[in-house]
Structures are given as C-alpha cells and as structure tokens.
Short mmCIF file of C-alpha atoms in Angstrom, two decimals:
data_model
loop_
_atom_site.label_atom_id
_atom_site.label_comp_id
_atom_site.label_asym_id
_atom_site.label_seq_id
_atom_site.Cartn_x
_atom_site.Cartn_y
_atom_site.Cartn_z
CA LYS A 1 0.00 0.00 0.00
CA MET A 2 2.83 2.40 0.82
CA LYS A 3 4.45 1.64 -2.57
CA ASN A 4 1.23 2.53 -4.38
CA PHE A 5 0.88 5.70 -2.35
CA ILE A 6 4.43 6.79 -3.25
CA LYS A 7 3.80 5.99 -6.94
CA ILE A 8 0.67 8.12 -6.87
CA LEU A 9 2.53 11.01 -5.22
CA ILE A 10 5.34 10.79 -7.77
CA THR A 11 2.81 10.71 -10.62
CA ILE A 12 0.97 13.76 -9.26
CA PHE A 13 4.25 15.63 -8.84
CA PHE A 14 5.34 14.70 -12.36
CA ILE A 15 2.05 15.79 -13.97
CA THR A 16 1.95 19.05 -11.99
CA ASN A 17 5.55 19.82 -12.90
CA ILE A 18 4.95 19.22 -16.63
CA ASN A 19 1.81 21.37 -16.68
CA THR A 20 3.64 24.19 -14.91
CA GLN A 21 6.44 24.03 -17.48
CA LEU A 22 4.00 23.98 -20.40
CA PHE A 23 2.12 27.05 -19.21
CA ALA A 24 5.32 28.89 -18.29
CA ASN A 25 6.47 28.55 -21.91
CA GLU A 26 3.17 29.67 -23.45
CA THR A 27 3.82 32.18 -26.23
CA ASN A 28 1.68 35.12 -27.29
CA ALA A 29 2.31 38.58 -28.76
CA PHE A 30 3.50 39.85 -25.37
CA SER A 31 6.47 37.46 -25.50
CA PHE A 32 8.41 39.59 -28.01
CA LYS A 33 10.57 42.70 -28.19
CA PHE A 34 11.47 44.94 -31.12
CA PRO A 35 14.30 47.42 -31.56
CA GLY A 36 12.76 50.90 -31.39
CA SER A 37 13.50 53.57 -33.99
CA THR A 38 14.45 55.98 -31.18
CA GLY A 39 16.92 53.53 -29.65
CA GLN A 40 14.44 52.42 -26.97
CA GLU A 41 13.31 48.82 -27.05
CA ILE A 42 9.63 48.12 -27.79
CA ASN A 43 8.77 45.44 -25.24
CA MET A 44 5.37 43.98 -26.09
CA ALA A 45 4.98 42.82 -22.46
CA ASP A 46 4.59 46.50 -21.55
CA TYR A 47 1.24 46.44 -23.37
CA LYS A 48 -0.38 43.50 -21.54
CA GLY A 49 -4.05 44.26 -21.03
CA LYS A 50 -4.18 46.62 -24.03
CA THR A 51 -5.48 46.15 -27.57
CA ILE A 52 -2.80 46.58 -30.24
CA LEU A 53 -2.93 47.59 -33.88
CA MET A 54 0.42 46.62 -35.38
CA PHE A 55 1.32 47.27 -38.99
CA ALA A 56 4.22 46.58 -41.36
CA ALA A 57 5.73 49.99 -42.11
CA CYS A 58 7.93 51.66 -44.71
CA THR A 59 8.52 55.37 -45.22
CA GLU A 60 9.15 54.79 -48.96
CA CYS A 61 5.85 52.98 -49.63
CA GLY A 62 2.98 54.59 -51.55
CA PHE A 63 0.70 53.71 -48.62
CA ARG A 64 2.81 55.77 -46.19
CA THR A 65 0.00 58.27 -45.55
CA GLN A 66 -1.40 55.47 -43.38
CA TYR A 67 1.10 56.54 -40.71
CA LYS A 68 -1.14 59.62 -40.33
CA ASP A 69 -4.34 57.49 -40.42
CA ALA A 70 -2.86 55.27 -37.69
CA GLN A 71 -2.15 58.40 -35.62
CA LYS A 72 -5.80 59.48 -35.97
CA LEU A 73 -6.92 56.05 -34.75
CA TYR A 74 -4.41 56.17 -31.90
CA ASP A 75 -5.58 59.65 -30.84
CA GLU A 76 -9.20 58.47 -30.83
CA TYR A 77 -8.63 55.20 -28.92
CA LYS A 78 -5.48 55.53 -26.79
CA ASP A 79 -7.45 56.56 -23.69
CA LYS A 80 -9.61 53.45 -24.14
CA GLY A 81 -6.57 51.15 -24.13
CA LEU A 82 -5.36 51.00 -27.75
CA VAL A 83 -1.69 50.92 -28.66
CA VAL A 84 -0.52 51.44 -32.25
CA ILE A 85 2.90 50.12 -33.30
CA GLY A 86 4.57 50.48 -36.69
CA ILE A 87 7.07 47.74 -37.53
CA SER A 88 9.64 48.95 -40.09
CA SER A 89 10.88 46.44 -42.63
CA ASP A 90 13.17 46.25 -45.63
CA ASP A 91 12.14 42.84 -46.97
CA LEU A 92 8.59 43.46 -48.20
CA ASN A 93 7.33 44.97 -51.47
CA VAL A 94 9.13 48.32 -50.94
CA LYS A 95 12.44 48.56 -49.10
CA GLU A 96 12.93 50.98 -46.19
CA SER A 97 15.82 53.37 -46.96
CA ARG A 98 15.92 55.08 -43.58
CA THR A 99 17.08 53.57 -40.29
CA GLY A 100 16.59 54.24 -36.59
CA ILE A 101 15.99 57.84 -35.63
CA GLU A 102 15.66 58.84 -39.32
CA ILE A 103 12.49 56.70 -39.52
CA ASN A 104 11.12 58.19 -36.30
CA ASN A 105 11.90 61.80 -37.29
CA PHE A 106 10.46 61.38 -40.81
CA CYS A 107 7.21 59.95 -39.43
CA SER A 108 6.79 62.45 -36.60
CA ASP A 109 7.69 65.46 -38.80
CA ARG A 110 5.64 64.43 -41.83
CA PHE A 111 2.72 62.55 -40.26
CA GLY A 112 2.65 63.68 -36.61
CA THR A 113 3.23 60.18 -35.21
CA THR A 114 3.56 59.74 -31.47
CA TYR A 115 3.12 55.94 -31.28
CA PRO A 116 6.13 53.57 -31.22
CA ILE A 117 7.79 52.67 -34.51
CA SER A 118 10.45 49.99 -34.68
CA ASP A 119 13.79 50.08 -36.36
CA ILE A 120 14.09 47.75 -39.36
CA VAL A 121 13.35 44.05 -38.81
CA LYS A 122 12.79 41.16 -41.21
CA ILE A 123 9.08 40.37 -41.53
CA LYS A 124 8.78 37.84 -44.35
CA THR A 125 9.09 34.33 -42.97
CA SER A 126 11.03 33.36 -46.08
CA SER A 127 13.68 35.96 -45.16
CA LYS A 128 16.92 35.12 -43.46
CA ASN A 129 16.83 36.29 -39.82
CA THR A 130 13.06 36.81 -39.70
CA HIS A 131 12.02 38.52 -36.45
CA PRO A 132 10.73 35.86 -33.98
CA PHE A 133 7.33 37.60 -33.69
CA PHE A 134 6.61 36.90 -37.37
CA VAL A 135 7.85 33.30 -37.08
CA TRP A 136 5.36 32.90 -34.21
CA ALA A 137 2.61 34.73 -36.17
CA LYS A 138 3.02 32.19 -38.97
CA THR A 139 2.22 29.42 -36.44
CA GLN A 140 -1.01 31.38 -35.89
CA LYS A 141 -1.64 31.27 -39.67
CA ILE A 142 -0.66 34.92 -40.17
CA SER A 143 2.01 35.97 -42.63
CA ILE A 144 2.79 39.44 -43.91
CA GLN A 145 3.86 39.96 -47.52
CA LYS A 146 3.22 43.67 -48.05
CA ASN A 147 3.84 46.94 -46.21
CA PHE A 148 0.91 48.41 -44.29
CA THR A 149 -0.73 45.04 -43.71
CA LYS A 150 -2.19 45.27 -40.20
CA ILE A 151 -2.58 42.84 -37.31
CA ILE A 152 -5.01 43.40 -34.46
CA ILE A 153 -3.99 41.84 -31.13
CA ASP A 154 -6.32 41.50 -28.13
CA LYS A 155 -5.63 42.26 -24.46
CA ASN A 156 -4.41 38.69 -23.90
CA GLY A 157 -1.79 38.85 -26.66
CA ASN A 158 -3.76 36.79 -29.19
CA ILE A 159 -3.94 37.75 -32.86
CA VAL A 160 -7.56 38.58 -33.64
CA LYS A 161 -7.37 39.57 -37.30
CA LYS A 162 -5.08 40.38 -40.20
CA ILE A 163 -6.22 43.34 -42.31
CA ASN A 164 -5.03 44.08 -45.85
CA ARG A 165 -2.99 47.16 -46.66
CA GLU A 166 -5.75 48.81 -48.66
CA THR A 167 -7.87 49.20 -45.49
CA LYS A 168 -6.89 52.41 -43.71
CA PRO A 169 -6.09 52.12 -39.98
CA ASN A 170 -8.90 54.54 -39.05
CA SER A 171 -11.50 52.81 -41.26
CA LYS A 172 -14.95 51.80 -39.99
CA LYS A 173 -13.95 48.13 -40.46
CA ILE A 174 -10.97 48.40 -38.10
CA LYS A 175 -12.83 50.59 -35.59
CA LYS A 176 -15.64 48.00 -35.43
CA ILE A 177 -13.16 45.22 -34.60
CA ILE A 178 -11.41 47.36 -31.98
CA ASP A 179 -14.74 48.41 -30.41
CA GLU A 180 -15.64 44.72 -30.02
CA ILE A 181 -12.43 43.76 -28.20
CA ILE A 182 -11.14 46.86 -26.43
#
C-alpha cells in the first residue's frame, strides 16, 4: 500500500511539474521585443491588457499616408486602451531606406506620429533572420507579404485579425473590430 501511495505522489508531482512548465512557456504577442527607432526597445509585455494595432511599415511605400491614419486612430482610442505600433521592414514589397531615428523623425515630422515605430526588422518568414514575432505569427496562420498590412492583437496577446494594406487604420472596419475587443 505504501508503494502505491508513493507511486501516486510521484505521478501527481510529475504531472503538476509538466503542466507548470508547459504554461510557463506559453507564447503570445506579449512574448516579443522589437528594436525601437528611437533607440528604446519596444517590449510587447509593456502592453499587456491593451489592444494593439500593429502594422508593417515603410517610409518609402505609396501607402505611407497610413502613418497619419494610424495616428488618428491612436488619438481616438489611446485613452480606451489602444496601442498602435509600426514595424519597419526592408524585406517586403518596398524597401525601407531610412534607419533608426531617421524613420522616427520622418514619421513624426511628416505625419505627426507619437506611437512607437520599430527600427528595421525582417518580416517575411522566407527571409533570413526573420524577427521571432513573425515566425510565431506564422504558427497562428498569419504571414505578412506587403507593407501596411495590419494585425489586431487583443488584451491577452492573441492575434484577432489580419487586415489588408488597402484598409486604412482609421477605417470603420478596423474601428468595429477594436470596439468589439477593447
């Protein structure tokens, strides 16, 4: 009887230990960090409990006026818990020619941006050195092929929706999704 009792205790310990390890390694959008265009790191964990609109960004792209549209959305929703983040890339349809503070200054001077914008990272999962966030996003059936494609992330760090680049950040479609999850 004592042997069975010890076996049961060991089994319970083993199962509890494995479950703890599994949940400790759970990945979501808050598990990642990006290099910021101002030199500051963008730590996604800082935005736990907030809704995020993230978009692939490039100051050379014909859709670049969406930086301003994203700022309008941010201004309207930031007090309700929305964060907007632009992720600069040089491996999508148009290559980013600026780096670091040049990206930040261009966007703030030209489009009035106040939300975080990253320095250049690789977004395409076929790229060498793809940023880990986008490798993870692919496991969630999300891949980005063009600049200004958007991803909406809920308060728990889950990807809710991918939105095409033709849809402006401050569109009724995006506002409806944000209103439902914010």
